[in-house]
PDB file of C-alpha atoms in Angstrom:
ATOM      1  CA  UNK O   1    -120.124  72.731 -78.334  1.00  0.00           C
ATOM      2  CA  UNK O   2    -123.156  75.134 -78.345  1.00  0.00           C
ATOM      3  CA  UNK O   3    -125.660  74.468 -75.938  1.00  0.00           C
ATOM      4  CA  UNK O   4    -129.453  75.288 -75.510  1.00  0.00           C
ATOM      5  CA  UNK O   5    -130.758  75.024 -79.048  1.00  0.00           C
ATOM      6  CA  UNK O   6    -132.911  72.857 -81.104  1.00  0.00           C
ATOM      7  CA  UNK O   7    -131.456  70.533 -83.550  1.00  0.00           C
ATOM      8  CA  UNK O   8    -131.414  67.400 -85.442  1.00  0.00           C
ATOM      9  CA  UNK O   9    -129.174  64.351 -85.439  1.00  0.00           C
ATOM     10  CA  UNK O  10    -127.894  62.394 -88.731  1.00  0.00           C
ATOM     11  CA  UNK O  11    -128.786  59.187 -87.621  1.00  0.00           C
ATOM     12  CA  UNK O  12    -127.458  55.876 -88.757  1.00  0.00           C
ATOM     13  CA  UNK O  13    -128.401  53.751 -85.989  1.00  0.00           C
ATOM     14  CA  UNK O  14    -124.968  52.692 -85.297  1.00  0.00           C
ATOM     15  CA  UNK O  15    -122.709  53.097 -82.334  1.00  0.00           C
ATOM     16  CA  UNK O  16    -121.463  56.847 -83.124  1.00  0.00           C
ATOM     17  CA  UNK O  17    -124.411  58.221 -83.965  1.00  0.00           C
ATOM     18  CA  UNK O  18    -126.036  56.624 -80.801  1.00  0.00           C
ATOM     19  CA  UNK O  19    -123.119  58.369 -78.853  1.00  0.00           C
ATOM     20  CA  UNK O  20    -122.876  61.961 -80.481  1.00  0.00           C
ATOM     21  CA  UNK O  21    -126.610  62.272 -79.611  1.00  0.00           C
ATOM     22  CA  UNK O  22    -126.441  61.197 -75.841  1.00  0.00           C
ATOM     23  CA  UNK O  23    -123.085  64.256 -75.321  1.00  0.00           C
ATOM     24  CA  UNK O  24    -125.079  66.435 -77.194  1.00  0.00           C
ATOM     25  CA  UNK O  25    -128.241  66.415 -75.656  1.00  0.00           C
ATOM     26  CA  UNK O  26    -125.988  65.985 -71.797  1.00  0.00           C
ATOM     27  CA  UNK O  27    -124.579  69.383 -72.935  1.00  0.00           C
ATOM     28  CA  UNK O  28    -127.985  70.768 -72.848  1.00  0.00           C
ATOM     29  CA  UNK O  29    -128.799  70.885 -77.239  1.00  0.00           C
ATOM     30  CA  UNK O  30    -132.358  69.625 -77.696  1.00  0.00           C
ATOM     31  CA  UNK O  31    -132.553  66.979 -80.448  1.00  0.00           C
ATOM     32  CA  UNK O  32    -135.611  67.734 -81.935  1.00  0.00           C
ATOM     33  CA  UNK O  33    -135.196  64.754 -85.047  1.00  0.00           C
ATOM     34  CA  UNK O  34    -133.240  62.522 -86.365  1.00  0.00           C
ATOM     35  CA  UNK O  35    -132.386  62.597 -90.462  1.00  0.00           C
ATOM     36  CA  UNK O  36    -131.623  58.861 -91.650  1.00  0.00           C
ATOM     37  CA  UNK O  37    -130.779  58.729 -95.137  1.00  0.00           C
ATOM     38  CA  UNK O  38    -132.494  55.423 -96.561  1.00  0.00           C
ATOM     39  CA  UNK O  39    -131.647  53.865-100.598  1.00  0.00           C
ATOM     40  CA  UNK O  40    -133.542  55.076-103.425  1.00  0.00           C
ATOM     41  CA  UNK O  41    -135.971  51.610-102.954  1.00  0.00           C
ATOM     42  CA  UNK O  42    -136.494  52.490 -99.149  1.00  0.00           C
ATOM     43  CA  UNK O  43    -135.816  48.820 -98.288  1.00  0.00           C
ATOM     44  CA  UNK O  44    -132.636  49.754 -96.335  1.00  0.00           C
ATOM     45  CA  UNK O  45    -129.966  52.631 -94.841  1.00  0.00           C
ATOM     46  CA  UNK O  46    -128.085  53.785 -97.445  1.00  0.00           C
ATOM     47  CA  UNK O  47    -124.765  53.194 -95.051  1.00  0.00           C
ATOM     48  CA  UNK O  48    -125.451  50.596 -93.055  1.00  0.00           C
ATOM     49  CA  UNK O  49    -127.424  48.473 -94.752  1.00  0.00           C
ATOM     50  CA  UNK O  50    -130.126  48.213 -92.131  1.00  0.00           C
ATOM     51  CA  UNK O  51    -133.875  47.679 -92.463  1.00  0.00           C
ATOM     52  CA  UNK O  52    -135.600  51.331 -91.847  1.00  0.00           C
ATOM     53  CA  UNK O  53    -138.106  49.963 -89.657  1.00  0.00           C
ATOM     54  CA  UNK O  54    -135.660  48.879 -87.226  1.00  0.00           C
ATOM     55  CA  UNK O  55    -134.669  52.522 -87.554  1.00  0.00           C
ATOM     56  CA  UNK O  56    -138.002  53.747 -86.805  1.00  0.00           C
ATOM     57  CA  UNK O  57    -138.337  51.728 -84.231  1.00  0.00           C
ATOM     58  CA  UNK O  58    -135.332  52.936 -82.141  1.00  0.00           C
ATOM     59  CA  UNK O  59    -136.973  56.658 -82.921  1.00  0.00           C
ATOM     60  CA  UNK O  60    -140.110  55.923 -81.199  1.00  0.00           C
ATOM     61  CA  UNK O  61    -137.791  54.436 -78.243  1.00  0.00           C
ATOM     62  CA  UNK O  62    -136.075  57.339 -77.913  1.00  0.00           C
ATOM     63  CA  UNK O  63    -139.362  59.676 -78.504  1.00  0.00           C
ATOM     64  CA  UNK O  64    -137.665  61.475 -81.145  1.00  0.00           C
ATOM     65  CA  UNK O  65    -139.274  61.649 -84.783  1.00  0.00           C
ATOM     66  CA  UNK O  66    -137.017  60.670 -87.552  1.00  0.00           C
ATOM     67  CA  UNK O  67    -137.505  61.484 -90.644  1.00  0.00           C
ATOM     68  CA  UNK O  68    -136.283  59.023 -93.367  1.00  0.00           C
ATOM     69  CA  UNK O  69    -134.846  60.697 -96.699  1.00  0.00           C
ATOM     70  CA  UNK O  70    -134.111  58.279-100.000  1.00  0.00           C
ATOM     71  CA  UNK O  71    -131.057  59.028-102.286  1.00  0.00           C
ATOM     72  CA  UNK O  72    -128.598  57.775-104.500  1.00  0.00           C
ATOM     73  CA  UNK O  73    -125.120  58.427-103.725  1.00  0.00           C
ATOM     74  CA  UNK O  74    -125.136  60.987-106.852  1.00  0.00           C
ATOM     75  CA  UNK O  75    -127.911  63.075-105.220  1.00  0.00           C
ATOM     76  CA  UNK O  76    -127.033  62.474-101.527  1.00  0.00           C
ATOM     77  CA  UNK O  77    -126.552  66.007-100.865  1.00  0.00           C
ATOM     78  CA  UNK O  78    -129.169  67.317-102.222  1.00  0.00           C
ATOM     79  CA  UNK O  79    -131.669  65.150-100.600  1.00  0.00           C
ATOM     80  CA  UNK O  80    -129.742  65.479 -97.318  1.00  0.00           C
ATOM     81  CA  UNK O  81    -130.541  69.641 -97.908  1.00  0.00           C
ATOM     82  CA  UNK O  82    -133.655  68.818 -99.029  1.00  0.00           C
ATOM     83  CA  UNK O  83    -134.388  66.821 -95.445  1.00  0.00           C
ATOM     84  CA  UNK O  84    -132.527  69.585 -93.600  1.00  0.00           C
ATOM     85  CA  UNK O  85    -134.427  72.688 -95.055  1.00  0.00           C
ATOM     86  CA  UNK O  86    -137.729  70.899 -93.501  1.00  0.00           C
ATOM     87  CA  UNK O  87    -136.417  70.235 -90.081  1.00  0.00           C
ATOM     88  CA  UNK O  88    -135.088  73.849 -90.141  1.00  0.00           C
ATOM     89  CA  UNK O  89    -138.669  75.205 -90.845  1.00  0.00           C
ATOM     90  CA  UNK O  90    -139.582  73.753 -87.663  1.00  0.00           C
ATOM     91  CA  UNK O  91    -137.076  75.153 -85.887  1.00  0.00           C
ATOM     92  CA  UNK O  92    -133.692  73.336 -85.436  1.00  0.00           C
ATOM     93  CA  UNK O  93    -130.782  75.992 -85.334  1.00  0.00           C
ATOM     94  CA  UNK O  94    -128.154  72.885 -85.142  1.00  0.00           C
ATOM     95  CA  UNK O  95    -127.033  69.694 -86.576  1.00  0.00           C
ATOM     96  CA  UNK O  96    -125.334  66.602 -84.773  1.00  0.00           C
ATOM     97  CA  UNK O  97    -122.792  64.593 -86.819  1.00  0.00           C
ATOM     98  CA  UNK O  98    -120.677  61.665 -85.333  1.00  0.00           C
ATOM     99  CA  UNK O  99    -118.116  61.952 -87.146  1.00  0.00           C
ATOM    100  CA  UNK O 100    -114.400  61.261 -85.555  1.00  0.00           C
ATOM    101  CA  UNK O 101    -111.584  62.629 -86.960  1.00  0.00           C
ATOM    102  CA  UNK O 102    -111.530  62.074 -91.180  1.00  0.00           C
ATOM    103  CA  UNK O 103    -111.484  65.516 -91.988  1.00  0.00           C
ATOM    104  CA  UNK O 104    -112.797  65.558 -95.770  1.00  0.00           C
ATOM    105  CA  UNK O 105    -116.259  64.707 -94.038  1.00  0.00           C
ATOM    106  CA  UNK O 106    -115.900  67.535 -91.553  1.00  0.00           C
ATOM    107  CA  UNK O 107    -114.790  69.530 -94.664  1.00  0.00           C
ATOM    108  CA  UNK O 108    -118.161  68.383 -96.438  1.00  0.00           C
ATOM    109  CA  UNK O 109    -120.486  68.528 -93.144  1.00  0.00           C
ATOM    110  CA  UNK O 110    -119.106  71.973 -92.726  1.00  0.00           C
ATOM    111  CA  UNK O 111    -119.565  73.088 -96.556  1.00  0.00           C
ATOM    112  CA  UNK O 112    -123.153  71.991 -96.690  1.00  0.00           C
ATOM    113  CA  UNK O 113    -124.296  73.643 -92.931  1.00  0.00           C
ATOM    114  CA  UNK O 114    -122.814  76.917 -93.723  1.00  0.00           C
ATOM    115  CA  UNK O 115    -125.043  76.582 -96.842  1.00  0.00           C
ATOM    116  CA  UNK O 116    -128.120  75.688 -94.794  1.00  0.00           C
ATOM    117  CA  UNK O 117    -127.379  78.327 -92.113  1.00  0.00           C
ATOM    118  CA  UNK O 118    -126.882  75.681 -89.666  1.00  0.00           C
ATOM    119  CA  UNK O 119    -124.219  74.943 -86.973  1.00  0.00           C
ATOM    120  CA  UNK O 120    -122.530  71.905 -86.730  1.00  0.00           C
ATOM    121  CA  UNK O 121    -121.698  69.951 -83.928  1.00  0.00           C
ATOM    122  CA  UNK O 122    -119.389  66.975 -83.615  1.00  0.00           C
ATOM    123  CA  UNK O 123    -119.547  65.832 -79.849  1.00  0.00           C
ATOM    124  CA  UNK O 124    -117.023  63.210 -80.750  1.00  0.00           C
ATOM    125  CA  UNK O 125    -114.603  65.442 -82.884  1.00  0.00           C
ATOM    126  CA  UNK O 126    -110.925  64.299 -81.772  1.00  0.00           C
ATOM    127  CA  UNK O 127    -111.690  61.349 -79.171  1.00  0.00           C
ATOM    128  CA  UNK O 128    -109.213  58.546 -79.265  1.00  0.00           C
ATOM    129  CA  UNK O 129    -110.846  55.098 -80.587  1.00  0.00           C
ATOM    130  CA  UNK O 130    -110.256  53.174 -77.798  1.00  0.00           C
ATOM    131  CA  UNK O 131    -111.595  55.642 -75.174  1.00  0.00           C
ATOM    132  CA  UNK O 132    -114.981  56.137 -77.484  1.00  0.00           C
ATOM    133  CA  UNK O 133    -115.789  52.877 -77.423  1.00  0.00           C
ATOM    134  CA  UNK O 134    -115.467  52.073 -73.700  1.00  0.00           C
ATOM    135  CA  UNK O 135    -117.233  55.522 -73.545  1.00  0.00           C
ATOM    136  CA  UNK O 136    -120.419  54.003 -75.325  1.00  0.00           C
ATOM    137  CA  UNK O 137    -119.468  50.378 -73.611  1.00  0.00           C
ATOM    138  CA  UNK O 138    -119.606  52.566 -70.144  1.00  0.00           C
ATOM    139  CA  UNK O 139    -122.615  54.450 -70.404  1.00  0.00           C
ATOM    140  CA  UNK O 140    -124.736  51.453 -71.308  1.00  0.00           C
ATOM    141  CA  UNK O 141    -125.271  51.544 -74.944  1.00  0.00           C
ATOM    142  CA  UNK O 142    -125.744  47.774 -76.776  1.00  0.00           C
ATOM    143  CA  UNK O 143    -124.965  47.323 -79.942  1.00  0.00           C
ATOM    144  CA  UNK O 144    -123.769  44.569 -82.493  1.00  0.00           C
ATOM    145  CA  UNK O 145    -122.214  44.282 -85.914  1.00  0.00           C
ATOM    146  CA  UNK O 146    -124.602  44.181 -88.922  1.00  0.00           C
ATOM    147  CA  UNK O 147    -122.366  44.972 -91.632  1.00  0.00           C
ATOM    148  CA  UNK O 148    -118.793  44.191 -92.590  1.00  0.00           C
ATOM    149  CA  UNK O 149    -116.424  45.280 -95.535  1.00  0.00           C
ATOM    150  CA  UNK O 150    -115.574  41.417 -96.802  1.00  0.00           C
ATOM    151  CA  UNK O 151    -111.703  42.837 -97.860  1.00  0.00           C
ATOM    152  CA  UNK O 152    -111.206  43.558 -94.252  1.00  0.00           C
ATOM    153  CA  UNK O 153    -113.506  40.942 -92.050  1.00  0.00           C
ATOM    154  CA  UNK O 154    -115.617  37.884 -92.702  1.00  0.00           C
ATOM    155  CA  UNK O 155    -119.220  37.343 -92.127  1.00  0.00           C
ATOM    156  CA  UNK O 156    -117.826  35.410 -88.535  1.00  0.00           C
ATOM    157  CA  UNK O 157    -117.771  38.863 -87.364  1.00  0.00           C
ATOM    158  CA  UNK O 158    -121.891  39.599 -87.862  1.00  0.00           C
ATOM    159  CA  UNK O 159    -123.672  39.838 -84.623  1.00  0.00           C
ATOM    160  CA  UNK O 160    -120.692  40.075 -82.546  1.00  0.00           C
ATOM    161  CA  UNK O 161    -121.406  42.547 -79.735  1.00  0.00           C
ATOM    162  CA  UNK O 162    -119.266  45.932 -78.958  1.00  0.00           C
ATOM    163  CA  UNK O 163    -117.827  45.095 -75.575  1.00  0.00           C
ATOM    164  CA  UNK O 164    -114.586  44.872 -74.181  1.00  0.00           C
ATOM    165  CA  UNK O 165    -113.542  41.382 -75.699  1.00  0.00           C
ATOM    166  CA  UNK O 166    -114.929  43.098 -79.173  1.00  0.00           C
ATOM    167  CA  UNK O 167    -112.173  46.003 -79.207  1.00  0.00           C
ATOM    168  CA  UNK O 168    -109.083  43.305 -77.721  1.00  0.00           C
ATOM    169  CA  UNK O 169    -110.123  41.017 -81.011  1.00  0.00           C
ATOM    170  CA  UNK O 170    -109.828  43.760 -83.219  1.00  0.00           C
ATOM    171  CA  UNK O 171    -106.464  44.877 -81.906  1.00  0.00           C
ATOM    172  CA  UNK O 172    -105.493  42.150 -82.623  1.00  0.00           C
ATOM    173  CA  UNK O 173    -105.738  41.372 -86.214  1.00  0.00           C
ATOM    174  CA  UNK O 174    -103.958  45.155 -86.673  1.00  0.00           C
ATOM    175  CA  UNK O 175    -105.205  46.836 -89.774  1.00  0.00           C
ATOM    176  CA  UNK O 176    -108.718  47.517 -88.717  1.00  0.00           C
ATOM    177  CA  UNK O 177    -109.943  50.921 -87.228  1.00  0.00           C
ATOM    178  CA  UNK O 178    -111.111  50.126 -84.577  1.00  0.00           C
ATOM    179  CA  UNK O 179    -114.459  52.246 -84.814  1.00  0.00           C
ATOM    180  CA  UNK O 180    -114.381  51.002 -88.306  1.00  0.00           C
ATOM    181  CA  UNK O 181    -113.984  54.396 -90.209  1.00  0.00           C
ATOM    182  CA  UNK O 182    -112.847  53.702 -93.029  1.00  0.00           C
ATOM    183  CA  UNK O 183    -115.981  51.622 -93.483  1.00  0.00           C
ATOM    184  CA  UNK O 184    -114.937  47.890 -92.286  1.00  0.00           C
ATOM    185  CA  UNK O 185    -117.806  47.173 -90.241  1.00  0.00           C
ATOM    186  CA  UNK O 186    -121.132  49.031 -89.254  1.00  0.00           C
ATOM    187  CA  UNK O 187    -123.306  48.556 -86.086  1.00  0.00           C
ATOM    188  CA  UNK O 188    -126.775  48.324 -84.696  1.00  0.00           C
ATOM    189  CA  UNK O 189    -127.517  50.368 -81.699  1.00  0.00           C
ATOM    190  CA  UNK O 190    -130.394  48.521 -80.057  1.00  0.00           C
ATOM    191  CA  UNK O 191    -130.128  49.331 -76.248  1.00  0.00           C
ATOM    192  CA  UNK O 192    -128.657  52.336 -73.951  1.00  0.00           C
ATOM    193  CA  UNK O 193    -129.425  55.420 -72.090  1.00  0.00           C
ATOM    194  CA  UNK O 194    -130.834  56.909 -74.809  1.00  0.00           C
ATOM    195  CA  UNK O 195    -133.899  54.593 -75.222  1.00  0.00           C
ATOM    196  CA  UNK O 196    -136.862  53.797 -73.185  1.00  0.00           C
ATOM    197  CA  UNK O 197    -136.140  50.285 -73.434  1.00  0.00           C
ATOM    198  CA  UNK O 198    -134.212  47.705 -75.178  1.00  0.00           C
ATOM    199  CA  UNK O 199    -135.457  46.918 -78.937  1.00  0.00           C
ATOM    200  CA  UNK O 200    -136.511  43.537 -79.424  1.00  0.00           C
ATOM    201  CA  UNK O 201    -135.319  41.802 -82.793  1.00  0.00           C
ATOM    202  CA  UNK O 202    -134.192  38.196 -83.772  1.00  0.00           C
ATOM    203  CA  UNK O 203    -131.221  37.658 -86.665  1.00  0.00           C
ATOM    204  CA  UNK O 204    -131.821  36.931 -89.859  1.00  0.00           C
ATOM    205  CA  UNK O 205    -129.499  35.558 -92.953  1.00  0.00           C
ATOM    206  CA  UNK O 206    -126.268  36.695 -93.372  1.00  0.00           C
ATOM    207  CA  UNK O 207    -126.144  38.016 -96.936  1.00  0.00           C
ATOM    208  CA  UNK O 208    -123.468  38.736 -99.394  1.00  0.00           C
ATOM    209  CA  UNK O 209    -123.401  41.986-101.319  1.00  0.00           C
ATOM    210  CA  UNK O 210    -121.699  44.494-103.460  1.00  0.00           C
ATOM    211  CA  UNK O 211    -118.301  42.960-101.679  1.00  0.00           C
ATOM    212  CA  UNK O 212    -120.191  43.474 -97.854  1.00  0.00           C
ATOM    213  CA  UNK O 213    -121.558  41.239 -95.640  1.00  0.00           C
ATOM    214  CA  UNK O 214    -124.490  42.048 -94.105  1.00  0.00           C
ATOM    215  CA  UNK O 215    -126.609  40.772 -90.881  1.00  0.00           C
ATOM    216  CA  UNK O 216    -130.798  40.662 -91.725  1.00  0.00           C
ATOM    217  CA  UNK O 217    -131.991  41.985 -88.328  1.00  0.00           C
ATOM    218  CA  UNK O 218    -136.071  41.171 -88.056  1.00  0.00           C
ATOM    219  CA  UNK O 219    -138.069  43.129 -85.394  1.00  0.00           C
ATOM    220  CA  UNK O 220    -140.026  41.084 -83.125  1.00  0.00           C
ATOM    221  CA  UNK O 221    -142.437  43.901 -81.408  1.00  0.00           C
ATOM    222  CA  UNK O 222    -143.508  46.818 -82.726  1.00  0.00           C
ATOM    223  CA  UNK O 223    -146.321  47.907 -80.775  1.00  0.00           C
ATOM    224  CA  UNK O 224    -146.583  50.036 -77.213  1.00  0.00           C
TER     225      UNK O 224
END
């Protein structure tokens, strides 16, 4: 990992992202943004489903500005380039990416930063799935299902927090990854190291689309 530069995290607000930016910035990068990619509408994360003001919200917590980007899936990467050329005029040399171990999105993350003149960094390249969660579990980091793939889990699984008892029920049922890479469920970061405090939100309905469950989160407190 390269150390002592600016750069920018691709944010999702889930668990991985949460985690790739608190290595990175322990190894000494600056994270000087975060790049969330957000629908075409702006009403939610174009991955996870979440409401971007919940997203904005854990950017001011972590006193980080985030810039949100709409696309389509057909013009993902060039809006992605698009948010990356700006964040490069101000000065990031870097780029943070969560990603695990599927290497056709290293291939792709790798592809479009040599294009930008940017070097990637994947602080969780190669970690075991077990020993990254109890990683973020360990370090402090809260976070709870808001979205779930309805061919692999039901909505019974929405709101269920990452701990210990989380990974053991997952083990369990035996054909789930158990940082759900292959897109079976998606989380909600909303406490950790990496925040000045814990974000304060209430659930919402549990709502059925496009073959995914997913968990309305509502913030309760946006000010101070």
């Amino acid at each position: 990992m390269i150390e002592r530069t600016d750069a920018f995290c691709c944010w999702s607000g889930g668990k991985e992202s949460a985690l790739s930016f608190y290595f990175a910035e322990r190894s000494g990068i600056r994270i000087t943004h975060l790049i969330n990619m957000i629908s075409e509408d702006g009403r939610h994360s174009r991955s996870h489903g979440i409401n971007p003001e919940l997203l904005r919200r854990q950017a001011e917590l972590m006193k980080v500005p985030i810039l949100q980007q709409k696309a389509s899936w057909e013009n993902y990467e060039d809006e992605f380039k698009k948010a990356v050329s700006e964040i490069k005029r101000k000065g990031a040399h870097a780029g943070v990416f969560g990603d695990i171990d599927l290497q056709e999105h290293r291939d792709w993350i790798e592809k479009v930063c040599g294009e930008m003149e940017i070097q990637p960094v994947l602080p969780l390249w190669g970690l075991k799935r077990e020993d990254l969660l109890l990683k973020f579990i360990e370090a402090g980091f809260k976070a709870i299902v808001v979205t779930v793939d309805s061919e692999f889990l039901d909505e019974g699984w929405l709101g269920r927090e990452i701990n210990e008892e989380f990974i053991t029920d997952l083990e369990k049922l035996g054909n789930i990854d158990l940082c759900g890479e292959r897109g079976e469920f998606h989380t909600f970061v909303y406490d950790g190291p990496i925040f000045e405090r814990a974000i304060e939100f209430t659930m919402g309905e549990k709502i059925f689309r496009d073959k995914h469950w997913f968990l309305e989160l509502i913030l309760l407190r946006k000010g101070g």
